[in-house]
Short mmCIF file of the C-alpha atoms (twelve columns), coordinates in Angstrom:
data_MODEL
# 
_entry.id   MODEL 
# 
loop_
_atom_site.group_PDB 
_atom_site.id 
_atom_site.type_symbol 
_atom_site.label_atom_id 
_atom_site.label_alt_id 
_atom_site.label_comp_id 
_atom_site.label_asym_id 
_atom_site.label_seq_id 
_atom_site.Cartn_x 
_atom_site.Cartn_y 
_atom_site.Cartn_z 
_atom_site.pdbx_PDB_model_num 
ATOM 1   C CA . UNK A 1   -6.417  18.159  -0.256  1 
ATOM 2   C CA . UNK A 2   -3.043  16.431  -0.216  1 
ATOM 3   C CA . UNK A 3   -2.881  12.788  0.838   1 
ATOM 4   C CA . UNK A 4   -1.339  12.221  4.268   1 
ATOM 5   C CA . UNK A 5   -0.390  9.168   6.288   1 
ATOM 6   C CA . UNK A 6   -3.027  10.006  8.911   1 
ATOM 7   C CA . UNK A 7   -5.708  10.223  6.222   1 
ATOM 8   C CA . UNK A 8   -4.566  6.909   4.773   1 
ATOM 9   C CA . UNK A 9   -4.912  5.301   8.220   1 
ATOM 10  C CA . UNK A 10  -8.432  6.757   8.388   1 
ATOM 11  C CA . UNK A 11  -9.216  5.264   4.957   1 
ATOM 12  C CA . UNK A 12  -8.022  1.848   6.154   1 
ATOM 13  C CA . UNK A 13  -10.311 2.193   9.185   1 
ATOM 14  C CA . UNK A 14  -13.265 3.194   7.017   1 
ATOM 15  C CA . UNK A 15  -12.611 0.175   4.804   1 
ATOM 16  C CA . UNK A 16  -12.692 -1.929  7.996   1 
ATOM 17  C CA . UNK A 17  -9.204  -3.337  7.657   1 
ATOM 18  C CA . UNK A 18  -8.137  -5.362  10.715  1 
ATOM 19  C CA . UNK A 19  -6.788  -3.204  13.558  1 
ATOM 20  C CA . UNK A 20  -3.260  -4.612  13.078  1 
ATOM 21  C CA . UNK A 21  -3.268  -3.180  9.539   1 
ATOM 22  C CA . UNK A 22  -4.355  0.309   10.565  1 
ATOM 23  C CA . UNK A 23  -0.868  1.652   11.070  1 
ATOM 24  C CA . UNK A 24  1.788   3.791   9.450   1 
ATOM 25  C CA . UNK A 25  3.298   0.967   7.403   1 
ATOM 26  C CA . UNK A 26  -0.075  -0.023  5.942   1 
ATOM 27  C CA . UNK A 27  -0.931  3.617   5.294   1 
ATOM 28  C CA . UNK A 28  2.340   4.107   3.433   1 
ATOM 29  C CA . UNK A 29  1.658   0.946   1.425   1 
ATOM 30  C CA . UNK A 30  -1.779  2.283   0.494   1 
ATOM 31  C CA . UNK A 31  -0.277  5.611   -0.598  1 
ATOM 32  C CA . UNK A 32  2.330   3.735   -2.659  1 
ATOM 33  C CA . UNK A 33  -0.331  1.513   -4.247  1 
ATOM 34  C CA . UNK A 34  -2.204  4.660   -5.287  1 
ATOM 35  C CA . UNK A 35  0.983   6.465   -6.367  1 
ATOM 36  C CA . UNK A 36  0.230   9.307   -3.960  1 
ATOM 37  C CA . UNK A 37  3.317   11.319  -3.119  1 
ATOM 38  C CA . UNK A 38  3.063   14.026  -0.407  1 
ATOM 39  C CA . UNK A 39  2.421   16.697  -3.060  1 
ATOM 40  C CA . UNK A 40  -0.516  14.871  -4.709  1 
ATOM 41  C CA . UNK A 41  -4.185  14.955  -3.794  1 
ATOM 42  C CA . UNK A 42  -6.390  11.895  -3.329  1 
ATOM 43  C CA . UNK A 43  -8.174  12.811  -6.536  1 
ATOM 44  C CA . UNK A 44  -4.890  12.219  -8.389  1 
ATOM 45  C CA . UNK A 45  -4.651  8.564   -7.333  1 
ATOM 46  C CA . UNK A 46  -3.424  6.148   -9.982  1 
ATOM 47  C CA . UNK A 47  -3.077  2.394   -10.299 1 
ATOM 48  C CA . UNK A 48  0.596   1.551   -10.849 1 
ATOM 49  C CA . UNK A 49  1.790   -2.025  -10.574 1 
ATOM 50  C CA . UNK A 50  4.309   -2.319  -7.748  1 
ATOM 51  C CA . UNK A 51  5.812   -5.281  -5.989  1 
ATOM 52  C CA . UNK A 52  6.782   -5.299  -2.318  1 
ATOM 53  C CA . UNK A 53  10.323  -4.057  -3.001  1 
ATOM 54  C CA . UNK A 54  8.951   -1.208  -5.119  1 
ATOM 55  C CA . UNK A 55  6.465   -0.331  -2.359  1 
ATOM 56  C CA . UNK A 56  9.308   -0.121  0.140   1 
ATOM 57  C CA . UNK A 57  11.360  2.032   -2.247  1 
ATOM 58  C CA . UNK A 58  8.384   4.376   -2.731  1 
ATOM 59  C CA . UNK A 59  7.961   4.712   1.049   1 
ATOM 60  C CA . UNK A 60  11.629  5.610   1.437   1 
ATOM 61  C CA . UNK A 61  11.850  7.976   -1.525  1 
ATOM 62  C CA . UNK A 62  8.650   9.915   -0.973  1 
ATOM 63  C CA . UNK A 63  7.966   9.634   2.764   1 
ATOM 64  C CA . UNK A 64  11.458  9.128   4.198   1 
ATOM 65  C CA . UNK A 65  10.423  5.863   5.835   1 
ATOM 66  C CA . UNK A 66  13.137  3.290   5.252   1 
ATOM 67  C CA . UNK A 67  12.645  -0.339  6.110   1 
ATOM 68  C CA . UNK A 68  15.548  -2.751  6.204   1 
ATOM 69  C CA . UNK A 69  15.646  -5.155  3.243   1 
ATOM 70  C CA . UNK A 70  15.090  -8.072  5.624   1 
ATOM 71  C CA . UNK A 71  11.644  -6.649  6.525   1 
ATOM 72  C CA . UNK A 72  10.336  -7.281  2.999   1 
ATOM 73  C CA . UNK A 73  8.623   -10.498 4.101   1 
ATOM 74  C CA . UNK A 74  7.042   -8.706  7.079   1 
ATOM 75  C CA . UNK A 75  5.661   -6.007  4.779   1 
ATOM 76  C CA . UNK A 76  4.328   -8.661  2.417   1 
ATOM 77  C CA . UNK A 77  2.800   -10.871 5.097   1 
ATOM 78  C CA . UNK A 78  1.564   -8.352  7.696   1 
ATOM 79  C CA . UNK A 79  0.748   -5.338  5.551   1 
ATOM 80  C CA . UNK A 80  -0.235  -6.423  2.060   1 
ATOM 81  C CA . UNK A 81  -1.217  -10.067 2.461   1 
ATOM 82  C CA . UNK A 82  -4.567  -11.047 0.900   1 
ATOM 83  C CA . UNK A 83  -6.541  -8.108  2.321   1 
ATOM 84  C CA . UNK A 84  -5.457  -5.838  -0.534  1 
ATOM 85  C CA . UNK A 85  -7.438  -7.413  -3.382  1 
ATOM 86  C CA . UNK A 86  -9.636  -4.594  -4.649  1 
ATOM 87  C CA . UNK A 87  -12.162 -4.580  -7.448  1 
ATOM 88  C CA . UNK A 88  -11.609 -2.046  -10.198 1 
ATOM 89  C CA . UNK A 89  -14.143 -0.220  -12.354 1 
ATOM 90  C CA . UNK A 90  -13.157 -2.427  -15.265 1 
ATOM 91  C CA . UNK A 91  -13.764 -5.696  -13.440 1 
ATOM 92  C CA . UNK A 92  -11.945 -7.888  -10.926 1 
ATOM 93  C CA . UNK A 93  -8.531  -6.819  -9.720  1 
ATOM 94  C CA . UNK A 94  -5.639  -8.030  -11.831 1 
ATOM 95  C CA . UNK A 95  -4.010  -11.262 -10.691 1 
ATOM 96  C CA . UNK A 96  -2.025  -9.994  -7.743  1 
ATOM 97  C CA . UNK A 97  -1.508  -13.037 -5.609  1 
ATOM 98  C CA . UNK A 98  1.079   -12.183 -2.969  1 
ATOM 99  C CA . UNK A 99  2.728   -15.500 -3.747  1 
ATOM 100 C CA . UNK A 100 3.172   -14.914 -7.483  1 
ATOM 101 C CA . UNK A 101 6.853   -14.763 -8.426  1 
ATOM 102 C CA . UNK A 102 6.474   -11.696 -10.637 1 
ATOM 103 C CA . UNK A 103 3.792   -9.988  -8.558  1 
ATOM 104 C CA . UNK A 104 3.089   -6.314  -8.772  1 
ATOM 105 C CA . UNK A 105 0.371   -4.970  -6.533  1 
ATOM 106 C CA . UNK A 106 -1.939  -2.038  -6.893  1 
# 
């Protein structure tokens, strides 16, 4: 089954993300964080390191959703901010503080 924006919104709901983060922008960020293009299935998810600008580029390139460069802070603060720290099978998530100067999220 190919990953879709609607499915990503459902995943965010199942993970009990706040209602304000259960939207298209957050779903696209989740797909970007998992490196899921429209032609890839959920089972093909990966763990690339991407910063906010790279997330926005991924959204535009693979889903046709372009955000103006001046929305970068909005994406960081309202979409990715603190709620995206996941544990990995190999231990705690890598240091991905949204305030780190060289941050890459995943």
